[in-house]
Amino acid sequence: MNNQFDERQIALRGKAFTISFIVAIVTIGVMYFLTDNFFIQCSNHCLFMILLWVPLTVCFFLQLAFHSFGGLQNTKRTLIIGIIFLLCGSFIVASLFFSSPVFYGNGLLTDQAGSLFTGICIIFIGCASCFFARKDSKNDES
Amino acid sequence: MSKNYKMKASRVGKGLSQADLAEMVGVTRQTIIAIEQGDYNPTIKLCRAICKTLGTSLDELFMEDEHEQSI
């Protein structure tokens, strides 16, 4: 593999994966609790997207916050990935709003609500990537 | 963990920035910051690489004095 991580990054990446795995389990529990007890129904697509993107977003964010996302060539890679995520997220949200979306109908959250949630998560990851890349690029002594 | 002032002093004494030292020992600048701040406890392998680069011994950089331990 071309990309290398130092020992601190490897340890913190492990921590980020562990926390996001726990978040994934908690999210599954919460979603089933909400749909069973509070009668908040989701379409299959929406439910899948929520269960997928909540732990993914947490995982990305923790790795960025721990400075263990981009390996030894941290800043450039993080910034490029951040910009790609921002563009993709913006495209998802923009294309959704151009098609006059319905997010809640017939007592359930629609597929479009799931897509909106995905877009928001991707934009959040993109913003976080750009923020941390900019922060890391400042070469000030701490 | 207490801050590692000895390492910072040794690095500054050699005229190296955190980024320079990080590149020389093959880690990220954030790792050097974390070691100096006392937020990360490096492995013996990394300690040795830092000592070799700064031209000091492990005892000088990473061994805590008795009065430091009591604080």
mmCIF file of C-alpha atoms in Angstrom:
data_model
loop_
_atom_site.group_PDB
_atom_site.id
_atom_site.type_symbol
_atom_site.label_atom_id
_atom_site.label_comp_id
_atom_site.label_asym_id
_atom_site.label_seq_id
_atom_site.Cartn_x
_atom_site.Cartn_y
_atom_site.Cartn_z
ATOM 1 C CA MET A 1 0.000 0.000 0.000
ATOM 2 C CA ASN A 2 1.318 3.403 -0.946
ATOM 3 C CA ASN A 3 -0.177 5.263 1.959
ATOM 4 C CA GLN A 4 1.469 4.909 5.343
ATOM 5 C CA PHE A 5 0.384 5.846 8.809
ATOM 6 C CA ASP A 6 2.568 6.412 11.827
ATOM 7 C CA GLU A 7 2.072 4.503 15.079
ATOM 8 C CA ARG A 8 -0.121 7.156 16.727
ATOM 9 C CA GLN A 9 -2.370 7.331 13.661
ATOM 10 C CA ILE A 10 -2.773 3.538 13.545
ATOM 11 C CA ALA A 11 -3.767 3.470 17.226
ATOM 12 C CA LEU A 12 -6.252 6.325 16.810
ATOM 13 C CA ARG A 13 -7.726 4.869 13.608
ATOM 14 C CA GLY A 14 -8.441 1.716 15.590
ATOM 15 C CA LYS A 15 -10.160 3.824 18.230
ATOM 16 C CA ALA A 16 -12.237 5.616 15.560
ATOM 17 C CA PHE A 17 -13.336 2.313 13.988
ATOM 18 C CA THR A 18 -14.260 0.908 17.400
ATOM 19 C CA ILE A 19 -16.366 3.933 18.327
ATOM 20 C CA SER A 20 -18.127 3.991 14.945
ATOM 21 C CA PHE A 21 -18.878 0.259 15.252
ATOM 22 C CA ILE A 22 -20.539 0.940 18.615
ATOM 23 C CA VAL A 23 -22.395 3.883 17.046
ATOM 24 C CA ALA A 24 -23.625 1.547 14.272
ATOM 25 C CA ILE A 25 -25.060 -0.877 16.830
ATOM 26 C CA VAL A 26 -26.656 1.945 18.850
ATOM 27 C CA THR A 27 -28.146 3.453 15.662
ATOM 28 C CA ILE A 28 -29.740 0.118 14.727
ATOM 29 C CA GLY A 29 -31.215 -0.126 18.234
ATOM 30 C CA VAL A 30 -32.500 3.458 18.194
ATOM 31 C CA MET A 31 -34.074 3.113 14.737
ATOM 32 C CA TYR A 32 -35.886 -0.090 15.668
ATOM 33 C CA PHE A 33 -36.980 1.487 18.949
ATOM 34 C CA LEU A 34 -38.338 4.558 17.121
ATOM 35 C CA THR A 35 -40.111 2.592 14.386
ATOM 36 C CA ASP A 36 -41.638 0.089 16.849
ATOM 37 C CA ASN A 37 -42.643 2.387 19.696
ATOM 38 C CA PHE A 38 -43.166 5.793 18.161
ATOM 39 C CA PHE A 39 -44.612 4.641 14.847
ATOM 40 C CA ILE A 40 -42.135 6.696 12.843
ATOM 41 C CA GLN A 41 -42.074 4.629 9.687
ATOM 42 C CA CYS A 42 -39.229 4.844 7.194
ATOM 43 C CA SER A 43 -38.990 3.527 3.676
ATOM 44 C CA ASN A 44 -36.407 0.762 3.294
ATOM 45 C CA HIS A 45 -34.105 3.072 1.360
ATOM 46 C CA CYS A 46 -34.324 5.790 4.023
ATOM 47 C CA LEU A 47 -33.694 3.330 6.867
ATOM 48 C CA PHE A 48 -30.720 1.829 5.046
ATOM 49 C CA MET A 49 -29.201 5.239 4.366
ATOM 50 C CA ILE A 50 -29.564 6.333 8.004
ATOM 51 C CA LEU A 51 -28.036 3.092 9.292
ATOM 52 C CA LEU A 52 -25.182 3.392 6.787
ATOM 53 C CA TRP A 53 -24.305 7.070 6.988
ATOM 54 C CA VAL A 54 -24.523 7.724 10.733
ATOM 55 C CA PRO A 55 -21.602 5.390 11.628
ATOM 56 C CA LEU A 56 -19.712 6.330 8.448
ATOM 57 C CA THR A 57 -19.943 10.026 9.278
ATOM 58 C CA VAL A 58 -18.828 9.412 12.864
ATOM 59 C CA CYS A 59 -15.900 7.307 11.603
ATOM 60 C CA PHE A 60 -14.771 9.947 9.095
ATOM 61 C CA PHE A 61 -15.129 12.758 11.621
ATOM 62 C CA LEU A 62 -13.185 10.980 14.359
ATOM 63 C CA GLN A 63 -10.343 10.106 11.996
ATOM 64 C CA LEU A 64 -10.184 13.713 10.851
ATOM 65 C CA ALA A 65 -10.306 15.029 14.404
ATOM 66 C CA PHE A 66 -7.547 12.609 15.464
ATOM 67 C CA HIS A 67 -5.380 13.698 12.476
ATOM 68 C CA SER A 68 -5.233 10.092 11.336
ATOM 69 C CA PHE A 69 -7.187 10.215 8.085
ATOM 70 C CA GLY A 70 -4.676 10.980 5.353
ATOM 71 C CA GLY A 71 -1.585 9.143 6.498
ATOM 72 C CA LEU A 72 1.798 10.818 6.428
ATOM 73 C CA GLN A 73 0.807 12.994 3.464
ATOM 74 C CA ASN A 74 -2.134 14.183 5.518
ATOM 75 C CA THR A 75 -3.053 17.669 4.357
ATOM 76 C CA LYS A 76 -3.200 17.344 0.583
ATOM 77 C CA ARG A 77 -5.132 14.086 0.530
ATOM 78 C CA THR A 78 -7.593 15.297 3.161
ATOM 79 C CA LEU A 79 -8.257 18.512 1.239
ATOM 80 C CA ILE A 80 -8.814 16.701 -2.099
ATOM 81 C CA ILE A 81 -11.183 14.170 -0.498
ATOM 82 C CA GLY A 82 -12.982 17.010 1.298
ATOM 83 C CA ILE A 83 -13.588 18.878 -1.953
ATOM 84 C CA ILE A 84 -14.824 15.704 -3.694
ATOM 85 C CA PHE A 85 -17.212 14.987 -0.807
ATOM 86 C CA LEU A 86 -18.476 18.582 -0.829
ATOM 87 C CA LEU A 87 -19.174 18.458 -4.574
ATOM 88 C CA CYS A 88 -20.903 15.065 -4.370
ATOM 89 C CA GLY A 89 -23.023 16.090 -1.381
ATOM 90 C CA SER A 90 -24.000 19.370 -2.995
ATOM 91 C CA PHE A 91 -24.940 17.537 -6.195
ATOM 92 C CA ILE A 92 -27.176 15.085 -4.287
ATOM 93 C CA VAL A 93 -28.950 17.847 -2.344
ATOM 94 C CA ALA A 94 -29.277 20.150 -5.379
ATOM 95 C CA SER A 95 -30.637 17.415 -7.675
ATOM 96 C CA LEU A 96 -33.102 16.487 -4.942
ATOM 97 C CA PHE A 97 -34.499 20.007 -4.612
ATOM 98 C CA PHE A 98 -34.823 20.428 -8.383
ATOM 99 C CA SER A 99 -37.236 17.466 -8.468
ATOM 100 C CA SER A 100 -39.799 18.966 -5.991
ATOM 101 C CA PRO A 101 -39.216 16.425 -3.221
ATOM 102 C CA VAL A 102 -41.667 14.964 -0.717
ATOM 103 C CA PHE A 103 -39.846 13.983 2.464
ATOM 104 C CA TYR A 104 -42.834 12.745 4.491
ATOM 105 C CA GLY A 105 -45.895 11.225 2.978
ATOM 106 C CA ASN A 106 -48.520 8.587 3.863
ATOM 107 C CA GLY A 107 -47.118 8.308 7.385
ATOM 108 C CA LEU A 108 -43.576 7.418 6.419
ATOM 109 C CA LEU A 109 -40.250 9.048 5.643
ATOM 110 C CA THR A 110 -39.760 8.682 1.918
ATOM 111 C CA ASP A 111 -36.759 7.605 -0.163
ATOM 112 C CA GLN A 112 -36.045 11.263 -0.820
ATOM 113 C CA ALA A 113 -35.678 11.903 2.913
ATOM 114 C CA GLY A 114 -33.027 9.169 2.930
ATOM 115 C CA SER A 115 -31.249 10.811 0.008
ATOM 116 C CA LEU A 116 -31.392 14.194 1.756
ATOM 117 C CA PHE A 117 -29.887 12.638 4.888
ATOM 118 C CA THR A 118 -27.108 11.085 2.761
ATOM 119 C CA GLY A 119 -26.390 14.421 1.078
ATOM 120 C CA ILE A 120 -26.214 16.249 4.400
ATOM 121 C CA CYS A 121 -23.836 13.635 5.846
ATOM 122 C CA ILE A 122 -21.562 13.844 2.789
ATOM 123 C CA ILE A 123 -21.515 17.649 2.916
ATOM 124 C CA PHE A 124 -20.705 17.494 6.639
ATOM 125 C CA ILE A 125 -17.765 15.141 5.972
ATOM 126 C CA GLY A 126 -16.575 17.426 3.167
ATOM 127 C CA CYS A 127 -16.723 20.526 5.362
ATOM 128 C CA ALA A 128 -14.936 18.712 8.209
ATOM 129 C CA SER A 129 -12.205 17.495 5.805
ATOM 130 C CA CYS A 130 -11.600 21.004 4.456
ATOM 131 C CA PHE A 131 -11.614 22.484 7.970
ATOM 132 C CA PHE A 132 -9.071 19.999 9.362
ATOM 133 C CA ALA A 133 -6.900 20.165 6.211
ATOM 134 C CA ARG A 134 -6.752 23.944 6.569
ATOM 135 C CA LYS A 135 -6.000 23.643 10.270
ATOM 136 C CA ASP A 136 -3.204 21.111 9.639
ATOM 137 C CA SER A 137 -1.649 23.184 6.861
ATOM 138 C CA LYS A 138 -0.940 26.034 9.272
ATOM 139 C CA ASN A 139 2.631 25.249 10.168
ATOM 140 C CA ASP A 140 2.665 27.038 13.503
ATOM 141 C CA GLU A 141 4.509 25.642 16.462
ATOM 142 C CA SER A 142 2.225 24.454 19.244
ATOM 143 C CA MET B 1 1.096 12.762 31.343
ATOM 144 C CA SER B 2 3.309 15.804 31.787
ATOM 145 C CA LYS B 3 4.620 17.904 28.921
ATOM 146 C CA ASN B 4 7.954 16.886 27.452
ATOM 147 C CA TYR B 5 9.872 20.156 27.735
ATOM 148 C CA LYS B 6 13.211 18.356 27.374
ATOM 149 C CA MET B 7 12.361 17.133 23.907
ATOM 150 C CA LYS B 8 11.129 20.556 22.846
ATOM 151 C CA ALA B 9 14.274 22.221 24.198
ATOM 152 C CA SER B 10 16.504 19.688 22.480
ATOM 153 C CA ARG B 11 14.659 20.125 19.178
ATOM 154 C CA VAL B 12 14.805 23.909 19.347
ATOM 155 C CA GLY B 13 18.464 23.669 20.328
ATOM 156 C CA LYS B 14 19.136 21.765 17.137
ATOM 157 C CA GLY B 15 17.287 24.436 15.157
ATOM 158 C CA LEU B 16 14.557 22.060 13.985
ATOM 159 C CA SER B 17 10.877 22.788 13.610
ATOM 160 C CA GLN B 18 8.245 20.214 14.551
ATOM 161 C CA ALA B 19 7.666 19.557 10.845
ATOM 162 C CA ASP B 20 11.404 19.000 10.237
ATOM 163 C CA LEU B 21 11.711 16.541 13.112
ATOM 164 C CA ALA B 22 8.524 14.756 12.027
ATOM 165 C CA GLU B 23 9.862 14.287 8.518
ATOM 166 C CA MET B 24 13.228 13.072 9.767
ATOM 167 C CA VAL B 25 11.740 10.387 12.012
ATOM 168 C CA GLY B 26 8.922 9.469 9.581
ATOM 169 C CA VAL B 27 5.843 10.550 11.507
ATOM 170 C CA THR B 28 3.308 13.360 11.174
ATOM 171 C CA ARG B 29 3.773 16.769 12.769
ATOM 172 C CA GLN B 30 0.704 16.091 14.910
ATOM 173 C CA THR B 31 2.476 13.108 16.456
ATOM 174 C CA ILE B 32 5.469 15.261 17.443
ATOM 175 C CA ILE B 33 3.051 17.863 18.866
ATOM 176 C CA ALA B 34 1.226 15.146 20.822
ATOM 177 C CA ILE B 35 4.508 13.816 22.282
ATOM 178 C CA GLU B 36 5.690 17.290 23.298
ATOM 179 C CA GLN B 37 2.290 18.101 24.806
ATOM 180 C CA GLY B 38 2.317 14.815 26.721
ATOM 181 C CA ASP B 39 -0.833 13.590 24.979
ATOM 182 C CA TYR B 40 0.806 10.567 23.383
ATOM 183 C CA ASN B 41 3.175 7.995 24.825
ATOM 184 C CA PRO B 42 5.474 6.919 21.974
ATOM 185 C CA THR B 43 6.827 3.408 21.479
ATOM 186 C CA ILE B 44 10.462 2.688 22.245
ATOM 187 C CA LYS B 45 11.146 2.473 18.500
ATOM 188 C CA LEU B 46 9.955 6.037 17.935
ATOM 189 C CA CYS B 47 11.730 7.270 21.072
ATOM 190 C CA ARG B 48 14.986 5.838 19.752
ATOM 191 C CA ALA B 49 14.466 7.428 16.345
ATOM 192 C CA ILE B 50 13.851 10.818 17.968
ATOM 193 C CA CYS B 51 16.905 10.451 20.208
ATOM 194 C CA LYS B 52 19.074 9.463 17.251
ATOM 195 C CA THR B 53 17.875 12.471 15.259
ATOM 196 C CA LEU B 54 18.362 14.914 18.131
ATOM 197 C CA GLY B 55 21.685 13.347 19.145
ATOM 198 C CA THR B 56 20.651 12.636 22.733
ATOM 199 C CA SER B 57 20.013 9.588 24.884
ATOM 200 C CA LEU B 58 16.689 8.064 25.939
ATOM 201 C CA ASP B 59 17.380 9.002 29.555
ATOM 202 C CA GLU B 60 17.917 12.640 28.698
ATOM 203 C CA LEU B 61 14.699 13.017 26.710
ATOM 204 C CA PHE B 62 12.185 10.586 28.131
ATOM 205 C CA MET B 63 13.229 9.657 31.665
ATOM 206 C CA GLU B 64 11.261 11.654 34.211
ATOM 207 C CA ASP B 65 13.108 13.130 37.188
ATOM 208 C CA GLU B 66 11.962 12.108 40.662
ATOM 209 C CA HIS B 67 10.595 15.544 41.493
ATOM 210 C CA GLU B 68 8.708 15.581 38.156
ATOM 211 C CA GLN B 69 7.062 12.249 38.984
ATOM 212 C CA SER B 70 5.916 13.536 42.361
ATOM 213 C CA ILE B 71 4.211 16.545 40.670
#
